[in-house]
Amino acid sequence: MKKNILFFAFALILTSASAIAQNYSKGAITTTSNETIKGRVLIDYETKKVSLKKDLKISSYSFDQVNIVTLGATILEKKNINGASYYTSTITSGKGSLYKINDSQYLITGNNGKDAIINTDEKSSKTPGILAVLFDDCNSIRAILNNEDNFNRPALQKIINTYNSCEYSNYAPTEKEVKNATTYNTDQASFFAGIGTGLNNVSFFDNSNSESIVSIQVQAGVIASPSFFGRIQGNLFVTLEGSASFSGEKDFDTNTTGATSFRINSYRAFLGLEYLFNKTGKIKPFAGISIGVTSDSFEGSVDAFNFDITGGNTLFAPKIGARLQLPNQKHIGLTLSYLSEYENNLSFPVNNTVIPLIVNNENFTLSLNYYF
């Protein structure tokens, strides 16, 4: 049953991550034979084809068959740049040029015919570096690139105009760039904090029947993907996490010989690994496993004898989940964890008599985390 629950949750996450479809836009195409056809248009640069949806029928045209694409009120003309075809409208031209592909994508050309496509909907720390390569004969522009936070259309247009009026010279690193290069760290790391809920299945002694107690949980930690991971950096992360959970008091009356009630407060620490799928996408499913220790505080009574005892054990914690990239490049994530079954010996003396109490714990937790 537990395996089925975990499998279903993981399948749901993967299904959500893959349910992203391309969208058609209202417009038209003009073919090489000067025929204009209206409908809903989709440009696919991977297959180098233009698709036209009209009257529930989809027709496909190669780039060689289409000269002009109209998307809404924007007219895009085919341009061949460095052997590649693009449908663009010209915004700024010169030694550096800016072309609009669609509302979020822009083609930029720079020194010696170098070019790149910038997506304004996706903030990336790589954008200043990409543009610095395109404009490598303009040393003064790098300070502007490094101080720009939002590479939208007005910012790109301003950068192109600055480049076109630059005093060109061979590339030379500034004193600040040389200093930063010696301290540059390519390791990826994020802190996270969150809140969740836990379901603790409790059984006593060798009894296989269990009752459940619900708790509230808070957690915090750090995840890191060192540069020496190489090609899997950004996929494989080392995790260090601490958590605390608090339950209300519960009466257990079906699995014990006497009247038993208690509350559980647990404090846990974990070290583990997570593998992140689809690391460049907005929705990033992951799976992982951790090992850790738990310290459990039990406060309650057995047959009217009060006790306050601390127990604990080691445990394994496989987990699955997904992280969603936010517009500010931070992430919010949902995690489902299973904490392996472990035993707490809570037997205690009363009036020269030992009250036996062996508690077995098995936990499921669902948590929402913010990665920053």
JSON list of N, CA and C in Angstrom, two decimals, residues 181-232:
[
{"chain": "A", "resi": 181, "resn": "ALA", "atom": "N", "xyz": [37.67, 37.25, -10.86]},
{"chain": "A", "resi": 181, "resn": "ALA", "atom": "CA", "xyz": [37.98, 35.96, -11.46]},
{"chain": "A", "resi": 181, "resn": "ALA", "atom": "C", "xyz": [38.73, 35.06, -10.50]},
{"chain": "A", "resi": 182, "resn": "THR", "atom": "N", "xyz": [39.55, 35.65, -9.62]},
{"chain": "A", "resi": 182, "resn": "THR", "atom": "CA", "xyz": [40.33, 34.84, -8.69]},
{"chain": "A", "resi": 182, "resn": "THR", "atom": "C", "xyz": [39.48, 34.29, -7.55]},
{"chain": "A", "resi": 183, "resn": "THR", "atom": "N", "xyz": [38.31, 34.87, -7.33]},
{"chain": "A", "resi": 183, "resn": "THR", "atom": "CA", "xyz": [37.44, 34.41, -6.24]},
{"chain": "A", "resi": 183, "resn": "THR", "atom": "C", "xyz": [36.15, 33.78, -6.74]},
{"chain": "A", "resi": 184, "resn": "TYR", "atom": "N", "xyz": [36.05, 33.56, -8.05]},
{"chain": "A", "resi": 184, "resn": "TYR", "atom": "CA", "xyz": [34.80, 33.06, -8.62]},
{"chain": "A", "resi": 184, "resn": "TYR", "atom": "C", "xyz": [34.54, 31.63, -8.17]},
{"chain": "A", "resi": 185, "resn": "ASN", "atom": "N", "xyz": [33.35, 31.36, -7.73]},
{"chain": "A", "resi": 185, "resn": "ASN", "atom": "CA", "xyz": [32.96, 30.04, -7.24]},
{"chain": "A", "resi": 185, "resn": "ASN", "atom": "C", "xyz": [31.79, 29.54, -8.08]},
{"chain": "A", "resi": 186, "resn": "THR", "atom": "N", "xyz": [31.99, 28.42, -8.73]},
{"chain": "A", "resi": 186, "resn": "THR", "atom": "CA", "xyz": [30.94, 27.90, -9.61]},
{"chain": "A", "resi": 186, "resn": "THR", "atom": "C", "xyz": [30.01, 26.92, -8.90]},
{"chain": "A", "resi": 187, "resn": "ASP", "atom": "N", "xyz": [30.22, 26.68, -7.61]},
{"chain": "A", "resi": 187, "resn": "ASP", "atom": "CA", "xyz": [29.32, 25.79, -6.88]},
{"chain": "A", "resi": 187, "resn": "ASP", "atom": "C", "xyz": [27.92, 26.39, -6.82]},
{"chain": "A", "resi": 188, "resn": "GLN", "atom": "N", "xyz": [26.91, 25.52, -6.90]},
{"chain": "A", "resi": 188, "resn": "GLN", "atom": "CA", "xyz": [25.52, 25.96, -6.79]},
{"chain": "A", "resi": 188, "resn": "GLN", "atom": "C", "xyz": [24.99, 25.57, -5.41]},
{"chain": "A", "resi": 189, "resn": "ALA", "atom": "N", "xyz": [24.36, 26.51, -4.74]},
{"chain": "A", "resi": 189, "resn": "ALA", "atom": "CA", "xyz": [23.83, 26.23, -3.40]},
{"chain": "A", "resi": 189, "resn": "ALA", "atom": "C", "xyz": [22.62, 27.11, -3.13]},
{"chain": "A", "resi": 190, "resn": "SER", "atom": "N", "xyz": [21.70, 26.57, -2.35]},
{"chain": "A", "resi": 190, "resn": "SER", "atom": "CA", "xyz": [20.50, 27.31, -1.95]},
{"chain": "A", "resi": 190, "resn": "SER", "atom": "C", "xyz": [20.13, 26.93, -0.53]},
{"chain": "A", "resi": 191, "resn": "PHE", "atom": "N", "xyz": [19.65, 27.90, 0.22]},
{"chain": "A", "resi": 191, "resn": "PHE", "atom": "CA", "xyz": [19.03, 27.62, 1.50]},
{"chain": "A", "resi": 191, "resn": "PHE", "atom": "C", "xyz": [17.53, 27.41, 1.29]},
{"chain": "A", "resi": 192, "resn": "PHE", "atom": "N", "xyz": [16.90, 26.71, 2.20]},
{"chain": "A", "resi": 192, "resn": "PHE", "atom": "CA", "xyz": [15.46, 26.55, 2.10]},
{"chain": "A", "resi": 192, "resn": "PHE", "atom": "C", "xyz": [14.85, 26.49, 3.50]},
{"chain": "A", "resi": 193, "resn": "ALA", "atom": "N", "xyz": [13.59, 26.86, 3.57]},
{"chain": "A", "resi": 193, "resn": "ALA", "atom": "CA", "xyz": [12.82, 26.78, 4.80]},
{"chain": "A", "resi": 193, "resn": "ALA", "atom": "C", "xyz": [11.38, 26.48, 4.43]},
{"chain": "A", "resi": 194, "resn": "GLY", "atom": "N", "xyz": [10.66, 25.80, 5.33]},
{"chain": "A", "resi": 194, "resn": "GLY", "atom": "CA", "xyz": [9.30, 25.43, 4.98]},
{"chain": "A", "resi": 194, "resn": "GLY", "atom": "C", "xyz": [8.50, 24.94, 6.16]},
{"chain": "A", "resi": 195, "resn": "ILE", "atom": "N", "xyz": [7.29, 24.53, 5.83]},
{"chain": "A", "resi": 195, "resn": "ILE", "atom": "CA", "xyz": [6.35, 24.03, 6.82]},
{"chain": "A", "resi": 195, "resn": "ILE", "atom": "C", "xyz": [5.61, 22.86, 6.21]},
{"chain": "A", "resi": 196, "resn": "GLY", "atom": "N", "xyz": [5.16, 21.96, 7.05]},
{"chain": "A", "resi": 196, "resn": "GLY", "atom": "CA", "xyz": [4.45, 20.80, 6.52]},
{"chain": "A", "resi": 196, "resn": "GLY", "atom": "C", "xyz": [3.64, 20.10, 7.59]},
{"chain": "A", "resi": 197, "resn": "THR", "atom": "N", "xyz": [3.21, 18.91, 7.24]},
{"chain": "A", "resi": 197, "resn": "THR", "atom": "CA", "xyz": [2.44, 18.09, 8.17]},
{"chain": "A", "resi": 197, "resn": "THR", "atom": "C", "xyz": [2.96, 16.67, 8.12]},
{"chain": "A", "resi": 198, "resn": "GLY", "atom": "N", "xyz": [2.83, 15.97, 9.23]},
{"chain": "A", "resi": 198, "resn": "GLY", "atom": "CA", "xyz": [3.31, 14.59, 9.30]},
{"chain": "A", "resi": 198, "resn": "GLY", "atom": "C", "xyz": [2.23, 13.66, 9.81]},
{"chain": "A", "resi": 199, "resn": "LEU", "atom": "N", "xyz": [2.29, 12.41, 9.35]},
{"chain": "A", "resi": 199, "resn": "LEU", "atom": "CA", "xyz": [1.38, 11.36, 9.82]},
{"chain": "A", "resi": 199, "resn": "LEU", "atom": "C", "xyz": [2.24, 10.26, 10.41]},
{"chain": "A", "resi": 200, "resn": "ASN", "atom": "N", "xyz": [2.14, 10.08, 11.72]},
{"chain": "A", "resi": 200, "resn": "ASN", "atom": "CA", "xyz": [2.94, 9.10, 12.44]},
{"chain": "A", "resi": 200, "resn": "ASN", "atom": "C", "xyz": [2.08, 7.88, 12.76]},
{"chain": "A", "resi": 201, "resn": "ASN", "atom": "N", "xyz": [2.39, 6.73, 12.16]},
{"chain": "A", "resi": 201, "resn": "ASN", "atom": "CA", "xyz": [1.70, 5.48, 12.46]},
{"chain": "A", "resi": 201, "resn": "ASN", "atom": "C", "xyz": [2.38, 4.83, 13.66]},
{"chain": "A", "resi": 202, "resn": "VAL", "atom": "N", "xyz": [1.64, 4.66, 14.76]},
{"chain": "A", "resi": 202, "resn": "VAL", "atom": "CA", "xyz": [2.18, 4.18, 16.03]},
{"chain": "A", "resi": 202, "resn": "VAL", "atom": "C", "xyz": [1.62, 2.80, 16.33]},
{"chain": "A", "resi": 203, "resn": "SER", "atom": "N", "xyz": [2.51, 1.87, 16.66]},
{"chain": "A", "resi": 203, "resn": "SER", "atom": "CA", "xyz": [2.10, 0.55, 17.15]},
{"chain": "A", "resi": 203, "resn": "SER", "atom": "C", "xyz": [2.91, 0.25, 18.41]},
{"chain": "A", "resi": 204, "resn": "PHE", "atom": "N", "xyz": [2.44, -0.73, 19.19]},
{"chain": "A", "resi": 204, "resn": "PHE", "atom": "CA", "xyz": [3.04, -1.02, 20.48]},
{"chain": "A", "resi": 204, "resn": "PHE", "atom": "C", "xyz": [3.52, -2.47, 20.53]},
{"chain": "A", "resi": 205, "resn": "PHE", "atom": "N", "xyz": [4.71, -2.64, 21.10]},
{"chain": "A", "resi": 205, "resn": "PHE", "atom": "CA", "xyz": [5.31, -3.96, 21.24]},
{"chain": "A", "resi": 205, "resn": "PHE", "atom": "C", "xyz": [5.37, -4.66, 19.88]},
{"chain": "A", "resi": 206, "resn": "ASP", "atom": "N", "xyz": [4.91, -5.89, 19.77]},
{"chain": "A", "resi": 206, "resn": "ASP", "atom": "CA", "xyz": [4.96, -6.63, 18.50]},
{"chain": "A", "resi": 206, "resn": "ASP", "atom": "C", "xyz": [3.62, -6.58, 17.76]},
{"chain": "A", "resi": 207, "resn": "ASN", "atom": "N", "xyz": [2.75, -5.72, 18.20]},
{"chain": "A", "resi": 207, "resn": "ASN", "atom": "CA", "xyz": [1.43, -5.63, 17.57]},
{"chain": "A", "resi": 207, "resn": "ASN", "atom": "C", "xyz": [1.56, -5.00, 16.18]},
{"chain": "A", "resi": 208, "resn": "SER", "atom": "N", "xyz": [1.00, -5.64, 15.17]},
{"chain": "A", "resi": 208, "resn": "SER", "atom": "CA", "xyz": [1.09, -5.12, 13.80]},
{"chain": "A", "resi": 208, "resn": "SER", "atom": "C", "xyz": [0.05, -4.04, 13.52]},
{"chain": "A", "resi": 209, "resn": "ASN", "atom": "N", "xyz": [-0.99, -3.94, 14.34]},
{"chain": "A", "resi": 209, "resn": "ASN", "atom": "CA", "xyz": [-1.99, -2.89, 14.17]},
{"chain": "A", "resi": 209, "resn": "ASN", "atom": "C", "xyz": [-1.43, -1.55, 14.63]},
{"chain": "A", "resi": 210, "resn": "SER", "atom": "N", "xyz": [-1.83, -0.48, 13.97]},
{"chain": "A", "resi": 210, "resn": "SER", "atom": "CA", "xyz": [-1.30, 0.83, 14.31]},
{"chain": "A", "resi": 210, "resn": "SER", "atom": "C", "xyz": [-2.41, 1.87, 14.34]},
{"chain": "A", "resi": 211, "resn": "GLU", "atom": "N", "xyz": [-2.15, 2.95, 15.07]},
{"chain": "A", "resi": 211, "resn": "GLU", "atom": "CA", "xyz": [-3.01, 4.13, 15.07]},
{"chain": "A", "resi": 211, "resn": "GLU", "atom": "C", "xyz": [-2.19, 5.33, 14.64]},
{"chain": "A", "resi": 212, "resn": "SER", "atom": "N", "xyz": [-2.83, 6.34, 14.13]},
{"chain": "A", "resi": 212, "resn": "SER", "atom": "CA", "xyz": [-2.13, 7.48, 13.56]},
{"chain": "A", "resi": 212, "resn": "SER", "atom": "C", "xyz": [-2.26, 8.72, 14.42]},
{"chain": "A", "resi": 213, "resn": "ILE", "atom": "N", "xyz": [-1.18, 9.49, 14.45]},
{"chain": "A", "resi": 213, "resn": "ILE", "atom": "CA", "xyz": [-1.18, 10.76, 15.16]},
{"chain": "A", "resi": 213, "resn": "ILE", "atom": "C", "xyz": [-0.61, 11.81, 14.20]},
{"chain": "A", "resi": 214, "resn": "VAL", "atom": "N", "xyz": [-1.29, 12.96, 14.09]},
{"chain": "A", "resi": 214, "resn": "VAL", "atom": "CA", "xyz": [-0.93, 14.00, 13.14]},
{"chain": "A", "resi": 214, "resn": "VAL", "atom": "C", "xyz": [-0.07, 15.06, 13.83]},
{"chain": "A", "resi": 215, "resn": "SER", "atom": "N", "xyz": [0.92, 15.57, 13.12]},
{"chain": "A", "resi": 215, "resn": "SER", "atom": "CA", "xyz": [1.80, 16.60, 13.68]},
{"chain": "A", "resi": 215, "resn": "SER", "atom": "C", "xyz": [2.01, 17.73, 12.68]},
{"chain": "A", "resi": 216, "resn": "ILE", "atom": "N", "xyz": [2.42, 18.87, 13.20]},
{"chain": "A", "resi": 216, "resn": "ILE", "atom": "CA", "xyz": [2.82, 20.01, 12.39]},
{"chain": "A", "resi": 216, "resn": "ILE", "atom": "C", "xyz": [4.35, 20.06, 12.38]},
{"chain": "A", "resi": 217, "resn": "GLN", "atom": "N", "xyz": [4.93, 20.36, 11.21]},
{"chain": "A", "resi": 217, "resn": "GLN", "atom": "CA", "xyz": [6.39, 20.29, 11.07]},
{"chain": "A", "resi": 217, "resn": "GLN", "atom": "C", "xyz": [6.94, 21.57, 10.47]},
{"chain": "A", "resi": 218, "resn": "VAL", "atom": "N", "xyz": [8.11, 21.99, 10.95]},
{"chain": "A", "resi": 218, "resn": "VAL", "atom": "CA", "xyz": [8.87, 23.06, 10.33]},
{"chain": "A", "resi": 218, "resn": "VAL", "atom": "C", "xyz": [10.26, 22.51, 10.01]},
{"chain": "A", "resi": 219, "resn": "GLN", "atom": "N", "xyz": [10.86, 23.02, 8.92]},
{"chain": "A", "resi": 219, "resn": "GLN", "atom": "CA", "xyz": [12.17, 22.52, 8.55]},
{"chain": "A", "resi": 219, "resn": "GLN", "atom": "C", "xyz": [12.98, 23.62, 7.86]},
{"chain": "A", "resi": 220, "resn": "ALA", "atom": "N", "xyz": [14.29, 23.43, 7.86]},
{"chain": "A", "resi": 220, "resn": "ALA", "atom": "CA", "xyz": [15.20, 24.35, 7.19]},
{"chain": "A", "resi": 220, "resn": "ALA", "atom": "C", "xyz": [16.46, 23.58, 6.83]},
{"chain": "A", "resi": 221, "resn": "GLY", "atom": "N", "xyz": [17.17, 24.07, 5.82]},
{"chain": "A", "resi": 221, "resn": "GLY", "atom": "CA", "xyz": [18.39, 23.38, 5.42]},
{"chain": "A", "resi": 221, "resn": "GLY", "atom": "C", "xyz": [19.07, 24.04, 4.26]},
{"chain": "A", "resi": 222, "resn": "VAL", "atom": "N", "xyz": [19.99, 23.31, 3.65]},
{"chain": "A", "resi": 222, "resn": "VAL", "atom": "CA", "xyz": [20.75, 23.80, 2.51]},
{"chain": "A", "resi": 222, "resn": "VAL", "atom": "C", "xyz": [20.93, 22.67, 1.52]},
{"chain": "A", "resi": 223, "resn": "ILE", "atom": "N", "xyz": [20.88, 22.99, 0.21]},
{"chain": "A", "resi": 223, "resn": "ILE", "atom": "CA", "xyz": [21.20, 22.04, -0.84]},
{"chain": "A", "resi": 223, "resn": "ILE", "atom": "C", "xyz": [22.33, 22.61, -1.66]},
{"chain": "A", "resi": 224, "resn": "ALA", "atom": "N", "xyz": [23.25, 21.75, -2.12]},
{"chain": "A", "resi": 224, "resn": "ALA", "atom": "CA", "xyz": [24.41, 22.23, -2.87]},
{"chain": "A", "resi": 224, "resn": "ALA", "atom": "C", "xyz": [24.78, 21.23, -3.94]},
{"chain": "A", "resi": 225, "resn": "SER", "atom": "N", "xyz": [25.23, 21.77, -5.08]},
{"chain": "A", "resi": 225, "resn": "SER", "atom": "CA", "xyz": [25.72, 20.95, -6.19]},
{"chain": "A", "resi": 225, "resn": "SER", "atom": "C", "xyz": [27.11, 21.46, -6.55]},
{"chain": "A", "resi": 226, "resn": "PRO", "atom": "N", "xyz": [28.17, 20.83, -6.04]},
{"chain": "A", "resi": 226, "resn": "PRO", "atom": "CA", "xyz": [29.54, 21.33, -6.25]},
{"chain": "A", "resi": 226, "resn": "PRO", "atom": "C", "xyz": [29.96, 21.25, -7.72]},
{"chain": "A", "resi": 227, "resn": "SER", "atom": "N", "xyz": [30.90, 22.09, -8.10]},
{"chain": "A", "resi": 227, "resn": "SER", "atom": "CA", "xyz": [31.36, 22.13, -9.48]},
{"chain": "A", "resi": 227, "resn": "SER", "atom": "C", "xyz": [32.05, 20.83, -9.90]},
{"chain": "A", "resi": 228, "resn": "PHE", "atom": "N", "xyz": [32.64, 20.09, -8.94]},
{"chain": "A", "resi": 228, "resn": "PHE", "atom": "CA", "xyz": [33.33, 18.85, -9.31]},
{"chain": "A", "resi": 228, "resn": "PHE", "atom": "C", "xyz": [32.36, 17.73, -9.71]},
{"chain": "A", "resi": 229, "resn": "PHE", "atom": "N", "xyz": [31.05, 17.96, -9.59]},
{"chain": "A", "resi": 229, "resn": "PHE", "atom": "CA", "xyz": [30.08, 17.00, -10.11]},
{"chain": "A", "resi": 229, "resn": "PHE", "atom": "C", "xyz": [30.10, 16.96, -11.64]},
{"chain": "A", "resi": 230, "resn": "GLY", "atom": "N", "xyz": [30.70, 17.98, -12.25]},
{"chain": "A", "resi": 230, "resn": "GLY", "atom": "CA", "xyz": [30.85, 17.98, -13.70]},
{"chain": "A", "resi": 230, "resn": "GLY", "atom": "C", "xyz": [29.52, 18.09, -14.42]},
{"chain": "A", "resi": 231, "resn": "ARG", "atom": "N", "xyz": [29.28, 17.14, -15.35]},
{"chain": "A", "resi": 231, "resn": "ARG", "atom": "CA", "xyz": [28.09, 17.21, -16.21]},
{"chain": "A", "resi": 231, "resn": "ARG", "atom": "C", "xyz": [26.80, 17.08, -15.42]},
{"chain": "A", "resi": 232, "resn": "ILE", "atom": "N", "xyz": [26.84, 16.44, -14.26]},
{"chain": "A", "resi": 232, "resn": "ILE", "atom": "CA", "xyz": [25.60, 16.28, -13.48]},
{"chain": "A", "resi": 232, "resn": "ILE", "atom": "C", "xyz": [25.43, 17.39, -12.44]}
]
